[in-house]
Short mmCIF file of C-alpha atoms in Angstrom, two decimals:
data_model
loop_
_atom_site.label_atom_id
_atom_site.label_comp_id
_atom_site.label_asym_id
_atom_site.label_seq_id
_atom_site.Cartn_x
_atom_site.Cartn_y
_atom_site.Cartn_z
CA MET A 1 41.20 -6.61 35.15
CA PRO A 2 38.34 -7.88 33.04
CA GLU A 3 36.71 -5.41 31.23
CA THR A 4 33.60 -4.63 32.85
CA GLU A 5 30.20 -4.73 30.22
CA ASP A 6 28.41 -1.38 29.56
CA PRO A 7 25.44 -2.04 31.64
CA SER A 8 23.84 0.12 28.79
CA THR A 9 24.32 -1.80 25.65
CA GLY A 10 23.99 -5.62 28.21
CA LEU A 11 21.00 -6.70 26.82
CA PHE A 12 21.57 -6.00 23.38
CA ILE A 13 25.82 -6.30 22.96
CA LYS A 14 24.86 -10.57 21.97
CA TYR A 15 23.01 -8.62 18.66
CA LEU A 16 25.28 -6.57 18.33
CA SER A 17 28.44 -8.09 17.91
CA ASN A 18 26.43 -11.33 16.13
CA ASN A 19 27.10 -10.10 12.31
CA ARG A 20 27.19 -13.34 10.27
CA ILE A 21 24.12 -12.73 7.66
CA PHE A 22 24.25 -8.80 6.98
CA ARG A 23 26.10 -6.40 5.42
CA ASP A 24 23.85 -3.89 4.70
CA ARG A 25 20.04 -4.99 5.32
CA GLU A 26 18.23 -1.25 5.00
CA VAL A 27 19.69 -2.50 0.23
CA LEU A 28 16.95 -4.65 0.79
CA ARG A 29 13.80 -2.09 1.62
CA HIS A 30 11.15 -1.24 -0.69
CA SER A 31 12.89 2.72 -0.10
CA TYR A 32 16.34 1.72 -1.25
CA ARG A 33 16.79 3.27 -4.65
CA PRO A 34 19.66 1.03 -6.65
CA GLN A 35 22.20 3.28 -9.39
CA ILE A 36 20.75 0.23 -11.94
CA LEU A 37 17.15 -1.15 -12.19
CA PRO A 38 17.24 -4.97 -14.02
CA HIS A 39 14.61 -5.29 -16.31
CA ARG A 40 12.74 -1.70 -16.61
CA GLN A 41 15.09 0.07 -19.25
CA PRO A 42 12.97 0.10 -21.91
CA GLN A 43 10.18 1.74 -19.38
CA ILE A 44 12.67 4.37 -18.04
CA ASP A 45 14.13 5.06 -22.01
CA THR A 46 10.10 5.94 -23.00
CA VAL A 47 9.63 7.46 -19.49
CA ALA A 48 12.80 9.49 -20.14
CA SER A 49 12.29 10.27 -23.97
CA ILE A 50 8.51 11.84 -22.85
CA LEU A 51 10.16 14.18 -20.39
CA ALA A 52 12.83 15.10 -22.31
CA PRO A 53 11.27 18.16 -24.03
CA SER A 54 11.03 19.84 -20.40
CA LEU A 55 14.87 20.34 -21.01
CA ARG A 56 14.35 22.79 -23.98
CA ASN A 57 11.78 24.63 -21.43
CA GLU A 58 8.96 23.01 -23.55
CA THR A 59 5.69 21.07 -22.44
CA PRO A 60 5.90 17.35 -22.13
CA SER A 61 3.25 15.17 -22.51
CA ASN A 62 1.17 13.63 -19.50
CA ILE A 63 1.91 10.32 -18.91
CA LEU A 64 -0.32 7.61 -16.90
CA ILE A 65 1.89 4.68 -15.65
CA TYR A 66 -0.06 0.99 -14.95
CA GLY A 67 1.67 -1.90 -13.04
CA LYS A 68 0.89 -4.33 -10.34
CA THR A 69 2.01 -3.81 -6.93
CA GLY A 70 6.17 -4.29 -7.34
CA THR A 71 6.71 -4.04 -10.99
CA GLY A 72 9.23 -0.38 -10.18
CA LYS A 73 6.70 2.21 -11.33
CA THR A 74 7.65 4.48 -8.53
CA ALA A 75 11.18 3.29 -8.65
CA SER A 76 11.44 3.81 -12.06
CA VAL A 77 9.79 7.37 -12.10
CA ARG A 78 11.97 8.95 -9.43
CA TYR A 79 15.01 7.71 -10.57
CA VAL A 80 13.78 9.19 -14.29
CA GLY A 81 13.10 12.26 -12.33
CA SER A 82 16.37 12.71 -10.64
CA GLU A 83 18.85 12.27 -13.72
CA LEU A 84 16.14 15.26 -15.11
CA GLU A 85 16.67 17.33 -12.46
CA LYS A 86 20.63 16.54 -12.65
CA ALA A 87 20.52 17.33 -16.57
CA SER A 88 18.61 20.65 -16.00
CA SER A 89 21.03 21.45 -13.75
CA SER A 90 24.19 21.16 -15.83
CA MET A 91 22.03 22.71 -18.95
CA GLY A 92 21.19 25.85 -16.83
CA THR A 93 17.85 25.16 -17.46
CA THR A 94 14.38 24.78 -14.45
CA CYS A 95 13.00 21.29 -14.23
CA ARG A 96 12.01 20.20 -11.00
CA ILE A 97 10.00 17.24 -10.34
CA VAL A 98 7.23 16.88 -7.07
CA HIS A 99 6.13 13.57 -5.82
CA LEU A 100 3.12 12.78 -3.97
CA ASN A 101 1.74 9.97 -2.37
CA CYS A 102 -2.19 9.97 -3.33
CA GLU A 103 -2.87 7.42 -0.36
CA VAL A 104 -1.81 10.01 2.27
CA ILE A 105 -2.28 13.53 0.16
CA ASP A 106 -5.54 12.43 -1.17
CA THR A 107 -7.68 15.60 -1.10
CA GLN A 108 -7.72 19.00 -3.93
CA TYR A 109 -6.90 21.18 -1.15
CA ARG A 110 -4.31 18.97 0.18
CA VAL A 111 -2.55 18.24 -3.45
CA LEU A 112 -2.38 21.85 -4.27
CA ALA A 113 -1.02 23.27 -0.95
CA GLN A 114 1.25 20.27 -1.01
CA ILE A 115 2.90 20.76 -4.43
CA ALA A 116 2.95 24.89 -3.49
CA LYS A 117 5.01 23.59 -0.06
CA CYS A 118 7.76 21.54 -2.63
CA ILE A 119 7.94 24.11 -5.38
CA ASP A 120 8.65 26.80 -1.93
CA GLY A 121 11.52 24.03 -0.88
CA PHE A 122 13.05 24.12 -3.88
CA GLU A 123 13.81 28.07 -4.10
CA GLU A 124 14.25 30.60 -1.61
CA ALA A 125 12.59 33.53 -1.70
CA SER A 126 13.63 36.47 -3.07
CA SER A 127 14.83 39.48 -1.03
CA ASP A 128 12.48 41.56 -2.06
CA LYS A 129 9.24 39.85 -2.41
CA THR A 130 7.72 38.15 0.94
CA ARG A 131 6.76 34.86 -0.29
CA ILE A 132 2.97 33.42 0.86
CA HIS A 133 2.44 30.40 2.01
CA ILE A 134 -0.20 28.31 1.70
CA PRO A 135 -1.50 26.53 5.09
CA MET A 136 -2.14 22.91 5.01
CA THR A 137 -5.79 24.06 5.52
CA GLY A 138 -8.43 26.66 6.06
CA TRP A 139 -8.08 28.73 2.50
CA PRO A 140 -10.76 28.19 0.00
CA THR A 141 -9.73 26.13 -2.81
CA ASP A 142 -10.03 28.86 -5.43
CA GLN A 143 -7.59 31.02 -3.74
CA VAL A 144 -5.26 27.81 -3.10
CA TYR A 145 -5.37 27.22 -6.81
CA ALA A 146 -4.50 31.15 -7.69
CA GLU A 147 -1.35 31.01 -5.41
CA LEU A 148 -0.06 27.91 -6.98
CA LYS A 149 -0.26 29.63 -10.22
CA ASN A 150 1.76 32.60 -8.74
CA GLN A 151 4.01 30.95 -6.74
CA LEU A 152 4.56 28.84 -10.62
CA ASP A 153 4.81 31.96 -12.33
CA ALA A 154 7.49 33.51 -10.39
CA GLY A 155 9.58 30.06 -10.59
CA GLY A 156 9.35 29.49 -14.24
CA GLY A 157 10.80 26.80 -16.11
CA VAL A 158 9.00 23.31 -16.07
CA LEU A 159 7.23 21.33 -13.02
CA VAL A 160 6.55 17.42 -13.35
CA ILE A 161 4.03 16.56 -10.91
CA VAL A 162 4.12 13.09 -10.21
CA LEU A 163 0.52 11.66 -8.57
CA ASP A 164 1.77 8.17 -6.94
CA GLU A 165 -1.48 6.10 -6.35
CA ILE A 166 -3.55 8.38 -8.51
CA ASP A 167 -6.36 5.66 -8.22
CA LYS A 168 -6.39 6.72 -4.54
CA LEU A 169 -6.92 10.61 -5.00
CA VAL A 170 -9.81 9.74 -8.12
CA LYS A 171 -11.96 7.63 -5.48
CA LYS A 172 -11.39 10.03 -2.64
CA SER A 173 -12.12 13.25 -4.14
CA GLY A 174 -13.28 12.71 -7.60
CA ASP A 175 -11.68 13.97 -10.53
CA ASP A 176 -11.74 17.67 -9.95
CA THR A 177 -7.86 17.81 -8.71
CA LEU A 178 -6.82 16.48 -12.38
CA TYR A 179 -9.09 18.96 -14.07
CA ASN A 180 -7.56 21.26 -12.78
CA LEU A 181 -3.80 20.35 -13.31
CA THR A 182 -4.57 19.64 -16.58
CA ARG A 183 -6.01 22.80 -17.13
CA ILE A 184 -3.18 24.55 -15.41
CA ASN A 185 -1.29 25.44 -18.41
CA SER A 186 -3.78 27.34 -19.92
CA ASP A 187 -3.35 30.01 -16.77
CA LEU A 188 0.31 30.06 -16.60
CA LYS A 189 2.52 32.44 -18.84
CA ASN A 190 5.92 31.64 -17.86
CA SER A 191 5.72 28.26 -16.18
CA LYS A 192 4.96 24.80 -18.02
CA VAL A 193 3.42 21.88 -15.88
CA SER A 194 3.50 18.07 -16.86
CA ILE A 195 1.81 15.62 -14.55
CA ILE A 196 2.30 11.43 -14.44
CA GLY A 197 -0.12 8.98 -12.96
CA ILE A 198 0.49 6.03 -11.37
CA SER A 199 -1.75 3.48 -10.44
CA ASN A 200 -2.16 -0.38 -10.07
CA ASP A 201 -6.00 0.04 -10.87
CA LEU A 202 -6.79 0.19 -13.96
CA SER A 203 -10.30 0.75 -13.28
CA PHE A 204 -9.70 4.35 -11.59
CA LYS A 205 -10.82 5.21 -15.30
CA ASP A 206 -13.98 4.74 -14.97
CA PHE A 207 -14.34 7.44 -12.48
CA LEU A 208 -12.63 10.28 -14.85
CA ASP A 209 -14.83 12.25 -17.08
CA PRO A 210 -13.70 11.86 -20.55
CA ARG A 211 -12.19 15.33 -20.73
CA VAL A 212 -10.24 14.64 -18.08
CA LEU A 213 -8.91 11.64 -19.37
CA SER A 214 -8.24 12.56 -22.82
CA SER A 215 -5.55 15.08 -21.22
CA LEU A 216 -3.97 13.40 -18.03
CA SER A 217 -3.89 9.86 -20.79
CA GLU A 218 -1.42 11.36 -23.14
CA GLU A 219 1.12 8.93 -23.13
CA GLU A 220 0.16 5.22 -21.17
CA ILE A 221 3.06 2.64 -19.89
CA VAL A 222 2.15 -0.87 -18.79
CA PHE A 223 4.68 -2.25 -16.55
CA PRO A 224 4.81 -5.84 -17.25
CA PRO A 225 5.14 -8.20 -13.99
CA TYR A 226 8.60 -9.64 -13.10
CA ASN A 227 9.46 -13.20 -14.01
CA ALA A 228 11.49 -15.68 -11.81
CA PRO A 229 14.37 -15.22 -13.81
CA GLN A 230 13.91 -11.24 -14.10
CA LEU A 231 13.65 -11.27 -10.06
CA ILE A 232 16.44 -13.87 -9.39
CA ASP A 233 18.43 -11.15 -11.63
CA ILE A 234 16.80 -8.39 -8.99
CA LEU A 235 17.45 -10.12 -6.04
CA THR A 236 21.45 -11.60 -6.96
CA GLN A 237 21.83 -8.20 -7.46
CA ARG A 238 20.49 -6.77 -4.01
CA ALA A 239 21.82 -9.48 -2.17
CA ALA A 240 25.28 -9.03 -3.17
CA ALA A 241 25.59 -5.41 -1.10
CA ALA A 242 23.26 -6.79 1.25
CA PHE A 243 24.71 -10.29 2.85
CA ILE A 244 28.47 -11.28 3.87
CA ASP A 245 29.93 -12.84 1.10
CA GLY A 246 28.98 -17.04 1.48
CA ALA A 247 25.79 -15.83 3.40
CA ILE A 248 23.55 -17.33 1.38
CA ALA A 249 22.58 -21.21 0.37
CA GLU A 250 22.44 -22.08 -3.12
CA GLY A 251 19.18 -22.60 -3.67
CA VAL A 252 17.17 -19.49 -1.56
CA ILE A 253 17.44 -16.92 -4.21
CA PRO A 254 15.61 -18.92 -6.81
CA LEU A 255 12.92 -19.56 -4.20
CA CYS A 256 12.50 -16.13 -3.11
CA SER A 257 11.98 -15.34 -6.85
CA ALA A 258 9.48 -18.44 -7.49
CA LEU A 259 7.53 -18.12 -4.61
CA ALA A 260 7.06 -13.97 -5.36
CA ALA A 261 6.87 -15.25 -9.46
CA GLN A 262 3.93 -17.08 -8.28
CA GLU A 263 1.99 -13.66 -6.65
CA HIS A 264 1.96 -11.58 -9.82
CA GLY A 265 5.56 -11.09 -10.28
CA ASP A 266 5.96 -8.97 -7.05
CA ALA A 267 9.77 -7.63 -6.46
CA ARG A 268 8.32 -6.00 -2.96
CA ARG A 269 7.58 -9.38 -2.44
CA ALA A 270 10.39 -11.20 -3.25
CA LEU A 271 12.49 -8.42 -1.23
CA ASP A 272 10.80 -8.86 1.80
CA LEU A 273 10.99 -12.83 1.70
CA LEU A 274 14.61 -12.70 1.00
CA ARG A 275 15.28 -9.77 4.23
CA ILE A 276 13.21 -11.50 6.52
CA SER A 277 14.39 -14.96 5.88
CA GLY A 278 17.89 -12.96 6.31
CA GLU A 279 16.72 -12.32 9.77
CA LEU A 280 15.33 -15.52 10.89
CA ALA A 281 18.79 -16.80 9.99
CA ASP A 282 20.20 -14.16 11.92
CA ARG A 283 18.20 -14.46 14.67
CA ASP A 284 18.71 -18.09 14.85
CA GLU A 285 22.90 -17.64 14.96
CA SER A 286 23.01 -19.42 11.96
CA LYS A 287 26.09 -19.10 9.53
CA GLN A 288 23.69 -19.19 6.21
CA VAL A 289 20.27 -18.20 4.87
CA THR A 290 18.54 -21.70 4.13
CA GLU A 291 15.48 -22.58 1.82
CA VAL A 292 14.14 -23.40 5.67
CA HIS A 293 14.08 -19.47 6.58
CA VAL A 294 12.17 -18.75 3.17
CA LYS A 295 9.31 -20.63 4.23
CA GLN A 296 9.04 -19.75 7.20
CA ALA A 297 9.26 -15.94 6.14
CA GLN A 298 6.60 -16.83 4.14
CA ALA A 299 4.31 -17.69 6.24
CA LYS A 300 5.53 -14.58 8.51
CA ILE A 301 4.31 -12.47 6.08
CA GLU A 302 1.17 -13.85 5.00
CA THR A 303 0.12 -13.88 8.65
CA ASP A 304 1.79 -10.35 9.43
CA SER A 305 -0.03 -8.75 6.05
CA MET A 306 -3.74 -10.48 6.81
CA ILE A 307 -3.70 -8.72 10.43
CA GLU A 308 -2.54 -5.71 9.01
CA CYS A 309 -5.10 -6.04 6.14
CA ILE A 310 -7.75 -6.57 9.21
CA ALA A 311 -6.67 -3.78 11.37
CA THR A 312 -7.71 -1.49 8.47
CA LEU A 313 -11.29 -3.10 8.13
CA PRO A 314 -13.97 -0.82 8.32
CA THR A 315 -16.01 -1.26 11.99
CA GLN A 316 -18.75 -3.32 10.64
CA SER A 317 -16.70 -5.69 8.93
CA LYS A 318 -14.77 -6.34 12.30
CA LEU A 319 -18.08 -6.75 13.45
CA ILE A 320 -18.85 -9.38 11.42
CA LEU A 321 -15.38 -11.15 11.93
CA PHE A 322 -15.95 -10.66 15.66
CA SER A 323 -19.91 -12.95 15.23
CA MET A 324 -17.12 -15.66 13.05
CA LEU A 325 -15.12 -15.68 16.39
CA THR A 326 -18.06 -16.24 18.56
CA LEU A 327 -20.14 -19.24 16.54
CA GLU A 328 -16.34 -20.72 16.08
CA GLN A 329 -15.77 -20.44 20.25
CA LEU A 330 -19.46 -22.37 19.86
CA GLY A 331 -18.12 -25.22 18.15
CA GLN A 332 -18.93 -24.35 14.59
CA ASN A 333 -15.47 -24.41 12.50
CA ILE A 334 -18.28 -23.73 9.51
CA PHE A 335 -20.91 -21.89 9.32
CA THR A 336 -23.75 -19.87 7.09
CA SER A 337 -24.27 -16.55 6.16
CA GLY A 338 -27.27 -16.37 7.93
CA GLU A 339 -26.19 -17.79 11.62
CA VAL A 340 -22.90 -15.52 11.21
CA SER A 341 -25.69 -12.52 9.82
CA ARG A 342 -28.19 -13.71 13.21
CA VAL A 343 -25.43 -13.19 15.80
CA CYS A 344 -24.01 -9.97 14.29
CA GLN A 345 -27.59 -8.46 14.45
CA ASP A 346 -27.83 -9.45 17.83
CA ILE A 347 -24.35 -8.07 18.83
CA ALA A 348 -24.15 -5.12 17.56
CA PRO A 349 -27.16 -2.66 19.19
CA GLY A 350 -25.12 -3.56 22.83
CA ILE A 351 -22.35 -1.57 21.28
CA GLN A 352 -24.60 0.92 19.63
CA LEU A 353 -23.30 0.64 15.97
CA ASP A 354 -26.11 0.08 13.37
CA ILE A 355 -27.69 -3.21 12.54
CA LEU A 356 -26.64 -3.99 9.05
CA THR A 357 -29.54 -5.76 6.61
CA HIS A 358 -29.05 -9.54 5.69
CA ARG A 359 -28.00 -8.10 2.36
CA ARG A 360 -25.08 -5.82 3.41
CA ILE A 361 -23.34 -8.37 6.08
CA THR A 362 -23.22 -10.77 2.71
CA ASP A 363 -21.11 -8.27 0.58
CA LEU A 364 -19.19 -7.96 3.63
CA ILE A 365 -18.74 -11.30 3.76
CA SER A 366 -17.28 -11.34 0.21
CA GLU A 367 -15.12 -8.34 0.97
CA LEU A 368 -13.55 -10.35 3.65
CA ASN A 369 -13.49 -13.77 1.44
CA MET A 370 -11.44 -11.49 -1.54
CA LEU A 371 -8.71 -10.29 1.19
CA GLY A 372 -8.29 -13.70 1.99
CA VAL A 373 -9.19 -13.42 5.73
CA ILE A 374 -12.15 -16.40 5.19
CA ASN A 375 -12.89 -18.92 3.22
CA THR A 376 -16.36 -19.27 1.60
CA ARG A 377 -18.15 -21.92 -0.41
CA VAL A 378 -21.80 -22.17 -2.21
CA VAL A 379 -23.77 -25.29 -1.16
CA SER A 380 -26.69 -26.78 -2.54
CA ARG A 381 -29.24 -27.63 -0.29
CA GLY A 382 -31.87 -28.99 -2.27
CA ARG A 383 -35.05 -27.11 -1.87
CA TYR A 384 -33.59 -24.94 0.58
CA GLY A 385 -31.86 -23.09 -1.75
CA ARG A 386 -28.43 -22.67 -2.21
CA THR A 387 -26.55 -20.81 1.14
CA LYS A 388 -22.56 -19.63 1.57
CA GLU A 389 -20.62 -21.36 4.07
CA MET A 390 -17.13 -20.12 5.82
CA TRP A 391 -14.36 -21.32 7.71
CA PHE A 392 -11.10 -19.68 8.74
CA ASP A 393 -7.90 -20.94 7.93
CA ALA A 394 -5.70 -18.60 9.39
CA ASN A 395 -4.80 -17.91 13.69
CA THR A 396 -8.18 -17.02 15.07
CA GLY A 397 -6.34 -16.17 18.13
CA LYS A 398 -4.44 -12.87 16.64
CA ILE A 399 -7.53 -11.98 14.44
CA ARG A 400 -9.69 -12.01 17.55
CA GLU A 401 -7.21 -9.90 19.59
CA VAL A 402 -6.88 -7.28 16.35
CA VAL A 403 -10.77 -7.20 16.13
CA LEU A 404 -11.06 -6.20 19.64
CA LYS A 405 -8.59 -3.38 19.41
CA ASP A 406 -10.90 -1.28 17.33
CA PRO A 407 -12.57 1.02 20.32
CA ARG A 408 -16.13 0.64 19.01
CA LEU A 409 -15.45 -3.05 19.62
CA ASN A 410 -14.37 -2.46 23.43
CA GLY A 411 -17.79 -3.46 24.62
CA LEU A 412 -17.00 -7.08 22.92
CA LYS A 413 -14.61 -7.96 25.74
CA ASP A 414 -17.28 -8.49 28.31
CA LEU A 415 -20.16 -10.15 26.05
CA ASP A 416 -20.41 -13.13 28.15
CA ILE A 417 -20.59 -15.90 25.50
CA LYS A 418 -21.94 -19.01 27.95
CA GLN A 419 -24.49 -16.73 28.55
CA MET A 420 -25.46 -16.04 24.74
CA GLU A 421 -25.00 -19.92 23.81
CA ALA A 422 -28.18 -20.93 25.13
CA LYS A 423 -30.22 -18.70 23.45
CA TRP A 424 -28.89 -18.45 19.97
CA LEU A 425 -28.45 -22.72 20.22
CA LYS A 426 -32.29 -22.80 20.97
CA THR A 427 -33.21 -20.18 18.62
CA TRP A 428 -31.42 -20.37 15.70
CA PHE A 429 -29.49 -23.79 15.06
CA ARG A 430 -29.66 -26.50 13.91
#
């Protein structure tokens, strides 16, 4: 008798059995850390040389690391950190690394509490002493700081604190956290602390007190963007492990590299292009990833990244987008900032939102243009002055769907455009 198909896997069986493209697609994820980081050895050696004194129980200098997104900053620091901990273990010294993502952990209390939590995870509590666990909320900040100092001194050795996306912490909470961390060594007796700040925004230094900046930036390292040949090396290394032999057509990796090199040499972008190209080829049941799949992947990434960007916008920016979408529904593919402002100010009271001034709406329109959500141009109207015209390039249906997911804009779903059209056209538009 023929073997009956397992009903629990019936829907997915064709996808599980069809494996013509990938060997291990996780190799193409941002979270994957290869043993060798191509074209970053000089930066890795510099970080290692600065941190090396910690193996002699000496305080290493603080480091600020700059570079655009996808230039290998985080991967390089994590690699050096893991090697430092291995060397420390073999030499019998105490060197520990705490890596914090300040996009998520963005207040002084949470930073200090998370550092203490990580330290607590490194070593078990002594049998003759009960360790105090710092809660993630509820204590005065000075009490958290005092308990962190006690834990550091109890553990001894050197602690390297990596603050990834440090600019997000400074912009959200000011420089108090950095001030305390850069001064903590003067309060410690048996332990030492070094800080590594990672940022892709050079301007965040403008928010720092000069005393904090001088302490934090004892050493500065810049990670330059990758060029196309370097990206080819990175993708070739990953592709060898990620894809089955012969699964990639000849021009795919150079095309992915060239497209990513145009976007400031972003290795993450290049990896995403290659991975999504492979996924599209896999779904098409193709035997090879081709340049056609790369072009399809590029279009998909651009759409997805814009939708993600719109979803995270403030409610007022989404209201401005909705006003533009409404104008487009009325047949105006190109609209002015004045028209957008009028529609926005007319809609806002109905959904209990503050009415913004024309100046503030214009500022938010400029931010939308900077993010690439809309296109704008300034045109001269002769003696009537200059005005800003704008229009959409992307799929407006998808933008509308994302905007209306904001719970504060729910009331706009029932807005009767036809009812409003006569009023707007009669009162405002040419």
